[in-house]
Coordinates of C-alpha atoms and ligand atoms in Angstrom, one line a residue:
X878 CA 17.1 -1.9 -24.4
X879 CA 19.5 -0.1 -26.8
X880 CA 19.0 3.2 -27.3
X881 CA 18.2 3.5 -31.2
X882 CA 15.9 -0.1 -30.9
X883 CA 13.8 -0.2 -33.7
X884 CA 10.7 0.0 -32.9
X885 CA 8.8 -1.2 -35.7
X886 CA 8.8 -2.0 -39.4
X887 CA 6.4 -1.0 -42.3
X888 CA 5.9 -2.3 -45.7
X889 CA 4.0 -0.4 -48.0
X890 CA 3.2 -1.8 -52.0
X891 CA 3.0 0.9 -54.5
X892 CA 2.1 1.4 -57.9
X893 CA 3.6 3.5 -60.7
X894 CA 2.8 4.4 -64.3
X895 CA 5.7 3.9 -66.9
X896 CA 5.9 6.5 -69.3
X897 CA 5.8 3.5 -72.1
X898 CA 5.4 -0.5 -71.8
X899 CA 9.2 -1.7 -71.3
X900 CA 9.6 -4.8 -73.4
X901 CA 12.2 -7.9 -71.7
X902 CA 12.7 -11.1 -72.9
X903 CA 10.5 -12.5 -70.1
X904 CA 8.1 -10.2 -69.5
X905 CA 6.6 -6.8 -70.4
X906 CA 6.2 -4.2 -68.0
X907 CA 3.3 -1.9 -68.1
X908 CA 3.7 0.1 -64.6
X909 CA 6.4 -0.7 -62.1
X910 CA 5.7 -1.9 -58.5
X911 CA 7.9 -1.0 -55.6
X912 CA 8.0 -2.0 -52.0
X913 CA 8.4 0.6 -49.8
X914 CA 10.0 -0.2 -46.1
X915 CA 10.2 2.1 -43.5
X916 CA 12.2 1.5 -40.3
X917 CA 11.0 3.6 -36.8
X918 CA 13.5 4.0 -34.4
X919 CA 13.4 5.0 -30.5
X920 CA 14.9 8.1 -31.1
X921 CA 12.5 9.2 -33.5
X922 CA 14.5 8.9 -36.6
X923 CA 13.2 7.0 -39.5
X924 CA 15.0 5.0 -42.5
X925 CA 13.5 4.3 -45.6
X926 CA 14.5 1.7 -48.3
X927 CA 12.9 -0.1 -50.9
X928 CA 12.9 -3.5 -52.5
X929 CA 11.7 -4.0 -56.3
X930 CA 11.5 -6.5 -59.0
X931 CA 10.2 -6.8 -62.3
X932 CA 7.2 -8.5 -63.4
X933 CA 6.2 -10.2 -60.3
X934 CA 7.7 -13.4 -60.0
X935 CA 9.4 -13.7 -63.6
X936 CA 12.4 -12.0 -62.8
X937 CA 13.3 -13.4 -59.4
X938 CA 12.3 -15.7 -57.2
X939 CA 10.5 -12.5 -55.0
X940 CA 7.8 -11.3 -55.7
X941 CA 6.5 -7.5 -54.1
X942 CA 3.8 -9.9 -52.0
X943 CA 6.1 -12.1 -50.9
X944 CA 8.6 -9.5 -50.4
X945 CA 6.0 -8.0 -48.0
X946 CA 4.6 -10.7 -46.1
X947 CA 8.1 -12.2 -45.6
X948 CA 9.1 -8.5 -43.8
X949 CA 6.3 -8.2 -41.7
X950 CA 6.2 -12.4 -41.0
X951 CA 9.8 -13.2 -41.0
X952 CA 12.2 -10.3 -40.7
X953 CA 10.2 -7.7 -38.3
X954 CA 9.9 -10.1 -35.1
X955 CA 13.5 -11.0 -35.9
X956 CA 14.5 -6.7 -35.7
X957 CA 12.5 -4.9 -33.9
X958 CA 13.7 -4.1 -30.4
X959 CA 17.4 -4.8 -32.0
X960 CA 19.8 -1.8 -31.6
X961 CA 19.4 0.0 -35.3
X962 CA 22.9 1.5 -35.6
X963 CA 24.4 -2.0 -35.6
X964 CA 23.8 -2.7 -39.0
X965 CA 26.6 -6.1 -38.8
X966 CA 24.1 -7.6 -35.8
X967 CA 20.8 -6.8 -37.2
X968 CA 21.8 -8.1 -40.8
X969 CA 23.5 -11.0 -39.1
X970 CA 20.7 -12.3 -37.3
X971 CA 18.6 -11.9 -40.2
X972 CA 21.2 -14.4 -42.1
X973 CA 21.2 -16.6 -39.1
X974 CA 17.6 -17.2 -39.5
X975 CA 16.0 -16.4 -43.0
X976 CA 17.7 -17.8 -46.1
X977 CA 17.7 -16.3 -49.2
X978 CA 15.2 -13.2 -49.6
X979 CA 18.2 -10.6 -51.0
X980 CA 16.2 -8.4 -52.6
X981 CA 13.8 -8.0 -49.3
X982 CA 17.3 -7.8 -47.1
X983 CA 18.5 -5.2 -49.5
X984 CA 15.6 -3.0 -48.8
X985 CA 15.7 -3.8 -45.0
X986 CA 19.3 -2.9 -44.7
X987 CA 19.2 0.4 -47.1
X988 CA 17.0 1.3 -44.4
X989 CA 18.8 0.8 -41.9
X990 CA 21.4 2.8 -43.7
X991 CA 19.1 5.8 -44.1
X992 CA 18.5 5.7 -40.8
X993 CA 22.0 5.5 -39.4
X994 CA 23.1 8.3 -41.6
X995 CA 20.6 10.7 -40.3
X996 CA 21.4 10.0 -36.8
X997 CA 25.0 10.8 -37.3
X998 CA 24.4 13.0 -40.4
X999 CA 26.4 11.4 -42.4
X1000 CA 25.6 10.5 -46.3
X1001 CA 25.2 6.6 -46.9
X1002 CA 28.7 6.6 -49.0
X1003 CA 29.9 8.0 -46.4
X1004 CA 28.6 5.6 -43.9
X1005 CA 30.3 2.8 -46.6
X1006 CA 33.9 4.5 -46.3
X1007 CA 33.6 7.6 -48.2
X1008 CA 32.8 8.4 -51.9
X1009 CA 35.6 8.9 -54.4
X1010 CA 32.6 10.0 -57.1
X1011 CA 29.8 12.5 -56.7
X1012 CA 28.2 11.7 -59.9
X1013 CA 27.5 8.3 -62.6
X1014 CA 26.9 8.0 -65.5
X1015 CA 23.7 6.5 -66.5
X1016 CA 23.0 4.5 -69.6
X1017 CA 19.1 4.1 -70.9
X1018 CA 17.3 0.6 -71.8
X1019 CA 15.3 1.0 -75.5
X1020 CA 12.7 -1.6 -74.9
X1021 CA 9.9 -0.3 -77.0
X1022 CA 9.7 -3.5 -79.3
X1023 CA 10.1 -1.3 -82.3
X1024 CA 13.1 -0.2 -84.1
X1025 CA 12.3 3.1 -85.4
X1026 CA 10.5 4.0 -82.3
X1027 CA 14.1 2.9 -79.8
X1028 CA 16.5 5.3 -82.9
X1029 CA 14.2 8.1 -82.1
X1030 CA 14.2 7.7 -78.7
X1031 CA 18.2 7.5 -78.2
X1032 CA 18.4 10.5 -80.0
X1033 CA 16.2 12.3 -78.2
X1034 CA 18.1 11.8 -75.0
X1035 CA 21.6 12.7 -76.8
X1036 CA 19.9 15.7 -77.5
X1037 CA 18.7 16.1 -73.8
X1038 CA 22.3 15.2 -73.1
X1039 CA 20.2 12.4 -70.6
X1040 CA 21.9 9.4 -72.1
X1041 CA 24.7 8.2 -74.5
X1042 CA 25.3 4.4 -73.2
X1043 CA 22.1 2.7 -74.6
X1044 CA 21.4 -0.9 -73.3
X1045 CA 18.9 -2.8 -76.1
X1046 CA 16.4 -5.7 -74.3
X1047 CA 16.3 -8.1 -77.1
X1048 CA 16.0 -12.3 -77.0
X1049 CA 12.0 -12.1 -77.1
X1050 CA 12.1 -12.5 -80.9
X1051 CA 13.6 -14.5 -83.2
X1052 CA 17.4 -13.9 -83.0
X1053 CA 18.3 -12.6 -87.0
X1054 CA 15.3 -10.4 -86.2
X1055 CA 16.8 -9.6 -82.9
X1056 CA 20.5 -9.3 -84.5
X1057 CA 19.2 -6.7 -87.3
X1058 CA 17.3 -5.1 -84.8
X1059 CA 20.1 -4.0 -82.7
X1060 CA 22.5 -3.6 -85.9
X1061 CA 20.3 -0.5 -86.7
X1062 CA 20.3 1.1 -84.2
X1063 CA 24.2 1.1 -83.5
X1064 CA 24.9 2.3 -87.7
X1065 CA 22.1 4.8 -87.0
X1066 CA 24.0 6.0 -83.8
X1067 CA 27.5 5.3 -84.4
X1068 CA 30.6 6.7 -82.4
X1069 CA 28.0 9.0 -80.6
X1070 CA 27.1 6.3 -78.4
X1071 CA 27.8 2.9 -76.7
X1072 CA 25.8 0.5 -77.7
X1073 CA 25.3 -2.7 -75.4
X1074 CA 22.3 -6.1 -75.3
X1075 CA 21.0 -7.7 -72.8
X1076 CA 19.8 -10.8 -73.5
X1077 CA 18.0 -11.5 -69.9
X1078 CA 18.8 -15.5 -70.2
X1079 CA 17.0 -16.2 -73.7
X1080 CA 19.1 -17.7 -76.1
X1081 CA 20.9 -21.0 -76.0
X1082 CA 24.6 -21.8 -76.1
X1083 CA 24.4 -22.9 -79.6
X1084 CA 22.9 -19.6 -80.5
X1085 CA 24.6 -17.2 -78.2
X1086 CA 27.7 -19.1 -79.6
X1087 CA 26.5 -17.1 -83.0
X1088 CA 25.3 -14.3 -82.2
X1089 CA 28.0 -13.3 -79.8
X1090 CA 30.4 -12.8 -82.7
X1091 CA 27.4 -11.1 -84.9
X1092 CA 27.5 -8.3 -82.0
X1093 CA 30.9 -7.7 -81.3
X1094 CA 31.9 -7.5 -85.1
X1095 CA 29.0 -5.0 -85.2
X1096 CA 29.7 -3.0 -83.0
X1097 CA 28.3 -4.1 -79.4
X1098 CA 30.5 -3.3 -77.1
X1099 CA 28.7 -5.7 -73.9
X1100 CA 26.6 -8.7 -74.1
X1101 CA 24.3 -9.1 -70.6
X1102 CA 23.4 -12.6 -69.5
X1103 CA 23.1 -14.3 -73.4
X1104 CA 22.0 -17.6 -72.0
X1105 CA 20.5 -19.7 -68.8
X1106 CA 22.0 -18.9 -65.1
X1107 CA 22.4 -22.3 -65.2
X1108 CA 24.3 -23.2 -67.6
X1109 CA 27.9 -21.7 -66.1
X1110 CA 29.7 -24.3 -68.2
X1111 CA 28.3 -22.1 -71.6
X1112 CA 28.9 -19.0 -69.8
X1113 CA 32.4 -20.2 -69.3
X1114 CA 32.6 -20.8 -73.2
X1115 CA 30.9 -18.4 -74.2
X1116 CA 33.3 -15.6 -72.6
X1117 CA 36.2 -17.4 -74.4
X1118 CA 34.9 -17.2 -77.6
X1119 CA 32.7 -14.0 -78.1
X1120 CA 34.6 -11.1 -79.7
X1121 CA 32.4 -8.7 -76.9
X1122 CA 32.7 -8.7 -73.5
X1123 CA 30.2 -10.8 -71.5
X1124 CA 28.7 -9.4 -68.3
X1125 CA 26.9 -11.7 -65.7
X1126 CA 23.6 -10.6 -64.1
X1127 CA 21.1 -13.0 -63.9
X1128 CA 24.0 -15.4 -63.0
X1129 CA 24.6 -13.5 -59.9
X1130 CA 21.9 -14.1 -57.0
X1131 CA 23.9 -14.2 -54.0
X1132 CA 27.6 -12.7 -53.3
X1133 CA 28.9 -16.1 -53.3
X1134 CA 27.7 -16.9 -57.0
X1135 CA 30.2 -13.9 -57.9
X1136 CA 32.6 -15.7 -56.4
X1137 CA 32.0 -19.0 -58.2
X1138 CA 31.3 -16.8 -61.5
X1139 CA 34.9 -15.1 -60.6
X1140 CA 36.7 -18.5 -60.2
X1141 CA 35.4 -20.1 -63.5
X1142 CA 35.9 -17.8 -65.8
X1143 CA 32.4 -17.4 -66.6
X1144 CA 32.1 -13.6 -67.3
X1145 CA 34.6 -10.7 -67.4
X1146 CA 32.2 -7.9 -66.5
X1147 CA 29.4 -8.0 -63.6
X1148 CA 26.4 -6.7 -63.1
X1149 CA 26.1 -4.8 -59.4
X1150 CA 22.7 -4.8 -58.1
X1151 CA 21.6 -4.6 -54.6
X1152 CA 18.5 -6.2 -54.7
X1153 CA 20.4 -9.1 -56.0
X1154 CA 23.3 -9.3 -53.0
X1155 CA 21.0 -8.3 -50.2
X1156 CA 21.7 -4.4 -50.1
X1157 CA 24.3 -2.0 -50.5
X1158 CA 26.9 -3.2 -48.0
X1159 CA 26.6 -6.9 -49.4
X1160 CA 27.0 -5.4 -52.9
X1161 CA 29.8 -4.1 -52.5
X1162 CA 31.3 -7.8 -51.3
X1163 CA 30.6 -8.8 -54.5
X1164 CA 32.4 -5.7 -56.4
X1165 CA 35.4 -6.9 -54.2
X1166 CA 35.9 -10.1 -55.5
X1167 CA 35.2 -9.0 -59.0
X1168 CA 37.8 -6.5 -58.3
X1169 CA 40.0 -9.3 -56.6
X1170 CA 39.9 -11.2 -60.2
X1171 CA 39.9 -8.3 -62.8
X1172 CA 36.2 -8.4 -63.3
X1173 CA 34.9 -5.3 -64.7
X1174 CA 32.1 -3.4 -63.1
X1175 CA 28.4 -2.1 -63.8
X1176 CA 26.0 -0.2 -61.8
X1177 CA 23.2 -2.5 -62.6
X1178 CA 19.4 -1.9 -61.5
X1179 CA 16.2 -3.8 -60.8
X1180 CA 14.6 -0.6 -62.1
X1181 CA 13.7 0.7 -58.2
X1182 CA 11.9 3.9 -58.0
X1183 CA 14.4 6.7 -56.4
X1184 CA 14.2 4.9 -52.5
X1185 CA 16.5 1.9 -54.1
X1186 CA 18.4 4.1 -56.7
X1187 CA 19.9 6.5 -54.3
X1188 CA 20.6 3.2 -51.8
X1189 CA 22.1 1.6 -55.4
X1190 CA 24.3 5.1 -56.5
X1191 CA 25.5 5.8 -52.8
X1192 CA 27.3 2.2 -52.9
X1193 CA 28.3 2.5 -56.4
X1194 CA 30.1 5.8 -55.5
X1195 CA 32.4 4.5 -52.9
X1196 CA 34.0 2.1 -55.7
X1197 CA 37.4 2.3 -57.2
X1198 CA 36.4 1.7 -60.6
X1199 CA 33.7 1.2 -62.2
X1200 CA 34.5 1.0 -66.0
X1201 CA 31.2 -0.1 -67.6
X1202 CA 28.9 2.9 -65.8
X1203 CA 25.9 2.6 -64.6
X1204 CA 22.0 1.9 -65.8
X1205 CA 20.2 4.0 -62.3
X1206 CA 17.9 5.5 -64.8
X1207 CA 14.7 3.6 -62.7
X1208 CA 13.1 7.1 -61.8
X1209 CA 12.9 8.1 -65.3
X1210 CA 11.1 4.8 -66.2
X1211 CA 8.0 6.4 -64.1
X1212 CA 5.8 9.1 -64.8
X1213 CA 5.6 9.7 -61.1
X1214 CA 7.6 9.2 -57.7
X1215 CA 6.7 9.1 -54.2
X1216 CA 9.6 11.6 -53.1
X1217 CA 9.4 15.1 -52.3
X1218 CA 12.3 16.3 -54.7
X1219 CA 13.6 14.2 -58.2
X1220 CA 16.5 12.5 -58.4
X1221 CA 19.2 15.1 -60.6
X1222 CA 20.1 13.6 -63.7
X1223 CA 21.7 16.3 -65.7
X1224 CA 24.8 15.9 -68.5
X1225 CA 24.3 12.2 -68.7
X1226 CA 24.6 11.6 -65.2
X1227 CA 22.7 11.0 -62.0
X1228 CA 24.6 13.3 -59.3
X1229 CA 23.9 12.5 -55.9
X1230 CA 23.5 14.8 -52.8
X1231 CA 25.9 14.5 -49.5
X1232 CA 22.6 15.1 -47.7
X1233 CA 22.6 12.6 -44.5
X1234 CA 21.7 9.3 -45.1
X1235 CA 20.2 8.5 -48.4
X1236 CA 19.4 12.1 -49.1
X1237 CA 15.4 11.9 -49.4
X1238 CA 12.2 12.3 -48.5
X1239 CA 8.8 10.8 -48.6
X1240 CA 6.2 13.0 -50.2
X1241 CA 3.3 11.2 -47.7
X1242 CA 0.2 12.3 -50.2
X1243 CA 1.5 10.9 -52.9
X1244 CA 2.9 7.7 -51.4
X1245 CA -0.7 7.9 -49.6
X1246 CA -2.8 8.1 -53.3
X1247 CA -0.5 5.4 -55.3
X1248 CA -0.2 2.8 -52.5
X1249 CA -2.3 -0.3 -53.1
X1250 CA -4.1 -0.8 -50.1
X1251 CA -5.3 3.4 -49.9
Ligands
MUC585 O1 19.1 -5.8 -66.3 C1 18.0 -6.3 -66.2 O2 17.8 -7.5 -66.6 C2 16.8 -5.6 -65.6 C3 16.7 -4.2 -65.9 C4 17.8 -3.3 -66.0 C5 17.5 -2.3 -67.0 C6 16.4 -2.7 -67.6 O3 15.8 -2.1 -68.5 O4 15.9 -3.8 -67.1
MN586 MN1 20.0 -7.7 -67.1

């Protein structure tokens, strides 16, 4: 029996308010659920990580419940008793046996992460070759539905100082309503900010094809996923033609769609997210072959709570470049966390402790009041 074995694995579903209803193409969100895993060693050290989605099944193809059962079903039998500070063998025999399931590996292997950095008090950058950053910055989604309502809002964090990269959910509505919707609020905002879309798969090519140049002779300086993962052919096209850059996130479920994304020209910016690789180390696979083919990079999020932020920023941080920023603003989605201390977001960005592992802790009453089975 190896020394660290883990000894057993928890999953915990919990609830959160969101300070307002967060409006995307496929869904609108009206609190945000995370999944909460913790990971017991031997030794008495614990790692914590977390695995979230957006709107139950109509983001992904996991949902929180299936995230859960699949954990304590699938991957606990499969880890515990397995030496937790060999993060390669534990991940690998998860891949052996259970396909798919990223965004409940990601969680798994952030906390094995957390747990390994403790034991050798080390941060998780650290633990993923050093950080060449101690701070990102952090754009902000408007996704109130309403125009006036998203103006105010931007500038009220420029005034905070919170924000000044401001990412606009549209593709719910219909698209000259959508187009004059986001056209506002860049002439209202101007030089003082950038002003990006993301379109989360709505549109066609035929009207991406459109509205692509009706953005980037706006203003827009990054079009998110305009059209269908599966149409990579109008990706492809699409990224010839449209005067603004086209970032892939949808497109990207598994590190070895980025690779396919990389070698057909389908995007020239990606979307990082951990959920969507299967955790921090198997993000930053992906970042290396964008980086391989002069892909630029963003610091994308499934809008976790701060577990799966920090486990997002402490990868982002160990990367050369990451020209587009990042979008870890999660946190400030919710009125309320289940962590002891907030996550510091000051001077539009999120700065991030050298603390051992992921540089947190569980506030146990409140994880106690807003988990779902209390
Ligand atoms: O990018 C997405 O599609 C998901 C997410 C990220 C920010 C936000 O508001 O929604
Ligand atoms: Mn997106």
């Amino acid at each position: 029996m190896p020394i660290c074995a883990i000894e057993s694995i928890e999953t915990i579903i919990v609830d959160l308010p969101t300070i307002r209803p967060h409006k995307l193409a496929m869904h609108t969100m009206q609190n945000q659920t995370l999944v909460i895993i913790r990971v017991r060693c031997a030794d008495g050290i614990e790692g914590v990580g977390e695995s979230t989605t957006i709107g139950g099944l109509s983001y992904g193809n996991e949902s929180p419940d299936s995230i859960k059962v699949n954990i304590d079903r699938h991957f606990a039998p499969l880890l515990i008793g397995q030496d937790a500070s060999n993060i390669n063998a534990a991940m690998l025999r998860l891949e052996r046996s259970i396909r798919g399931n990223t965004f409940a590996k990601s969680g798994v292997e952030s906390a094995l992460l957390d747990a390994l950095g403790k034991r050798l008090n080390l941060p998780v950058s650290e633990l993923l070759g050093g950080r060449v950053r101690d701070a990102l910055p952090v754009a902000w989604t408007l996704a109130s539905g309403n125009t006036e309502k998203d103006i105010a809002e931007a500038e009220k964090m420029l005034d905070l100082r919170r924000h000044r990269i401001f990412k606009l959910k549209i593709g719910a509505g219909e698209v000259n309503h959508d187009l004059a919707h986001v056209i506002a609020i860049k002439k209202a905002l101007g030089d003082r900010a950038s002003v990006r879309v993301d379109v989360n798969q709505a549109w066609d090519e035929a009207v991406a094809l459109r509205a692509c140049k009706v953005l980037g002779d706006n203003g827009i300086d990054l079009i998110e996923q305009p059209i269908s993962r599966n149409n990579r052919g109008g990706m492809v096209r699409l990224n010839l033609s449209s005067p603004a850059p086209i970032m892939a996130d949808e497109s990207i479920e598994c590190v070895e769609d980025a690779f396919n994304l990389a070698r057909e020209g389908a995007a020239s910016v990606f979307a990082l997210k951990i959920a969507k690789n299967g955790g921090p180390r198997a993000v930053l696979r992906t970042a290396a072959i964008a980086e391989s083919a002069g892909i630029g990079l963003y610091g994308g999020t499934m809008l976790e709570g701060g577990i799966g932020t920090l486990a997002s920023a402490h990868a982002f941080l160990t990367l050369n470049k990451l020209t587009w920023d990042t979008e870890l603003f999660g946190p400030l989605l919710l009125t309320e966390d289940i962590l002891t201390e907030p996550l510091v977001y000051r001077d539009f960005h999120l700065h991030v402790s050298t603390a051992p592992g992921l540089g947190l802790a569980i506030d146990e009453e409140r994880l106690a009041f807003f988990r779902r089975d209390k």
